[in-house]
PDB file of C-alpha atoms in Angstrom:
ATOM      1  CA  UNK A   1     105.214 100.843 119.703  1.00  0.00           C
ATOM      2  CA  UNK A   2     105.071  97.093 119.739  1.00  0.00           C
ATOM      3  CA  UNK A   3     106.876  94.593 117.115  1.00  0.00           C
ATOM      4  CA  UNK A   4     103.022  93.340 117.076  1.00  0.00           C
ATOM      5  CA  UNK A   5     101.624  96.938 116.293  1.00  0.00           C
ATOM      6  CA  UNK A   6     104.305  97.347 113.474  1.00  0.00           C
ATOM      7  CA  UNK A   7     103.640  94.419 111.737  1.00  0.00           C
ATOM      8  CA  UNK A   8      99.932  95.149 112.667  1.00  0.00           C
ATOM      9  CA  UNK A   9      99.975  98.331 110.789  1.00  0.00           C
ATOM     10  CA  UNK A  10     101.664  97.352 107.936  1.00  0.00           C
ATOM     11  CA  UNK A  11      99.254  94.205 106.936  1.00  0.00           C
ATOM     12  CA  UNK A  12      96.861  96.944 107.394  1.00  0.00           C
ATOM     13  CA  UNK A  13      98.288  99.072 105.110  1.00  0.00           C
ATOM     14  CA  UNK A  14      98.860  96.268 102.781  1.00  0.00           C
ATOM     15  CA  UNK A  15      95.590  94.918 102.966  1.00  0.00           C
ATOM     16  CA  UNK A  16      93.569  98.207 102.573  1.00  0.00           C
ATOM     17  CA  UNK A  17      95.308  98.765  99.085  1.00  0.00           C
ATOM     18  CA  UNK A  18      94.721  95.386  97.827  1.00  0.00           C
ATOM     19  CA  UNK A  19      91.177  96.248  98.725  1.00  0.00           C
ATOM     20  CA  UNK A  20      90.957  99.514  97.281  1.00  0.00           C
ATOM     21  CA  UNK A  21      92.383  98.459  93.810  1.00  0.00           C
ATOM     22  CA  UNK A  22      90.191  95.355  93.522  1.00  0.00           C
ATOM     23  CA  UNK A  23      87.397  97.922  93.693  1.00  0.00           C
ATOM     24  CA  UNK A  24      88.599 100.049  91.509  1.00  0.00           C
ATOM     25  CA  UNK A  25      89.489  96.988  88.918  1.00  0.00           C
ATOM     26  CA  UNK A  26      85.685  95.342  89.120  1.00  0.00           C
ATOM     27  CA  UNK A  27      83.043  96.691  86.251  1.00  0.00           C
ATOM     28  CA  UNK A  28      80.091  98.651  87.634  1.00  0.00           C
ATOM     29  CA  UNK A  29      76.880  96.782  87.860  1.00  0.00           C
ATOM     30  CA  UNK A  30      74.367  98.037  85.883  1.00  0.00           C
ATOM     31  CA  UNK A  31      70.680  98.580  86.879  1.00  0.00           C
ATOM     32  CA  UNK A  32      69.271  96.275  84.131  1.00  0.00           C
ATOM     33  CA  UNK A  33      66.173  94.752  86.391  1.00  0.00           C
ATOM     34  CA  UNK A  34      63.698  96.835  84.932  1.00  0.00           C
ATOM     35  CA  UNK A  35      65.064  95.557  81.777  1.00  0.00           C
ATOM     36  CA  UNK A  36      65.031  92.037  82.368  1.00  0.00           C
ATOM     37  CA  UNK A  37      61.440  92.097  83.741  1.00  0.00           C
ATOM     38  CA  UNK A  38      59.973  93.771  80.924  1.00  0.00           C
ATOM     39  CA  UNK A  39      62.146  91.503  77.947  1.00  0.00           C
ATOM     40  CA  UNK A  40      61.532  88.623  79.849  1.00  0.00           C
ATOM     41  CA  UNK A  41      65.106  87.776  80.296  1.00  0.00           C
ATOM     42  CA  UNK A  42      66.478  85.023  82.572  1.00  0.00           C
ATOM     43  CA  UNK A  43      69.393  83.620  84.533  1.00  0.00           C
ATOM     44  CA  UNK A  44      68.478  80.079  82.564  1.00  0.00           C
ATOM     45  CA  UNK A  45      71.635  80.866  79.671  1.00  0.00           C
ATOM     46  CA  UNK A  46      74.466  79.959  79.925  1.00  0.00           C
ATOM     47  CA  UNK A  47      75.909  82.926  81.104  1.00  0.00           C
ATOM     48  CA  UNK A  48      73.693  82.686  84.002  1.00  0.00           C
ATOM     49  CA  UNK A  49      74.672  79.296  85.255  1.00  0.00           C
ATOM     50  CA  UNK A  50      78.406  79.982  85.302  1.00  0.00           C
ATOM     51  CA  UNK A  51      77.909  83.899  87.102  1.00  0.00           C
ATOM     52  CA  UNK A  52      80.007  82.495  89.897  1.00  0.00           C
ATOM     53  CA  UNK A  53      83.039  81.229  87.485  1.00  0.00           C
ATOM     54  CA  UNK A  54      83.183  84.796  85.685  1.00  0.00           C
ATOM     55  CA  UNK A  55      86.076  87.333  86.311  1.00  0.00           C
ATOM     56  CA  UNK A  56      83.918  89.701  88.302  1.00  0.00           C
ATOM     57  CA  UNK A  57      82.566  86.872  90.645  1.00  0.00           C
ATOM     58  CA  UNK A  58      86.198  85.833  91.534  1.00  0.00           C
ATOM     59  CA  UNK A  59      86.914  89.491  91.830  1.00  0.00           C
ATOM     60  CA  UNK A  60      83.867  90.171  94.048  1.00  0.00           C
ATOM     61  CA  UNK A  61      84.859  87.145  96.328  1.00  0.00           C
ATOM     62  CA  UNK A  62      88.602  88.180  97.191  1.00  0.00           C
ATOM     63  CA  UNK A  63      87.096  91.641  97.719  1.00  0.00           C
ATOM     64  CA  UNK A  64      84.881  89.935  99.957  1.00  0.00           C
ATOM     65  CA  UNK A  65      87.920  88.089 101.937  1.00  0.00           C
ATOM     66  CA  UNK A  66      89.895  90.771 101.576  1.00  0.00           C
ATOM     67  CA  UNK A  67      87.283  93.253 103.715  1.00  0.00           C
ATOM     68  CA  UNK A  68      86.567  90.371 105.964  1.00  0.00           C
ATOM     69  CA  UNK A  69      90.659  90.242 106.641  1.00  0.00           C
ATOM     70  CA  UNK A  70      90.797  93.622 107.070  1.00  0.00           C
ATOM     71  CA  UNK A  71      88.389  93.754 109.600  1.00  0.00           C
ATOM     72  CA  UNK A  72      90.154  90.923 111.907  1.00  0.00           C
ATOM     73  CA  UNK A  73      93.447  92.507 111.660  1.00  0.00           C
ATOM     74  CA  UNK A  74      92.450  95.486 112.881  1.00  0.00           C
ATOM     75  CA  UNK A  75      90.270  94.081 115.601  1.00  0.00           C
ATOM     76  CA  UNK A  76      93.534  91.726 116.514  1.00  0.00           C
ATOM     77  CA  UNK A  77      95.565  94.822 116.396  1.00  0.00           C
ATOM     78  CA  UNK A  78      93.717  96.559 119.138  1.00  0.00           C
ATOM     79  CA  UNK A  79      92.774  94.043 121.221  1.00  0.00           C
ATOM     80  CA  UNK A  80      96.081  92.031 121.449  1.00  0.00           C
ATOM     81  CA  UNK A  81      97.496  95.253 122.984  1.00  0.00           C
ATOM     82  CA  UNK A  82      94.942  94.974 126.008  1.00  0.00           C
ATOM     83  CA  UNK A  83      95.552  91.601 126.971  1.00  0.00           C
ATOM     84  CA  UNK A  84      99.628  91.293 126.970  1.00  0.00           C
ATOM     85  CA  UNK A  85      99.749  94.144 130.062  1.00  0.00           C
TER      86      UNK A  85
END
């Protein structure tokens, strides 16, 4: 094994569990569109114009980097390998 695999591995490793317990740390979303449609509820309050500033937005969006990180690590990790031979 490589210095690059190591090092490969552990972001990996590191990464994955960031991952997993931002998942496990974000609230459910609940299924409250049949709700909404017959109450007549909108995204017009104020709580619907600042969705992106909430906790579970900025949770959502490092998930979101996090799984997108993931993904190019372990595409770098076994594709570098090919290439230095």
């Amino acid at each position: 094994m490589s210095t690059l695999e190591i090092i490969g591995g552990i972001a990996i490793l590191v990464i994955s569990l960031l991952t997993i317990m931002l998942c496990l740390s974000q609230e459910q979303k609940s299924q409250d569109s049949m709700t909404a449609a017959l109450t007549g509820a909108s995204a017009d309050s104020f709580y619907g114009k600042n969705e992106g500033r909430t906790k579970e937005a900025i949770l959502a969006k490092i998930t979101r980097f996090l799984a997108i990180l993931l993904f190019v690590v372990i595409l770098a990790v076994n594709i570098v390998p090919i290439f230095t031979k």
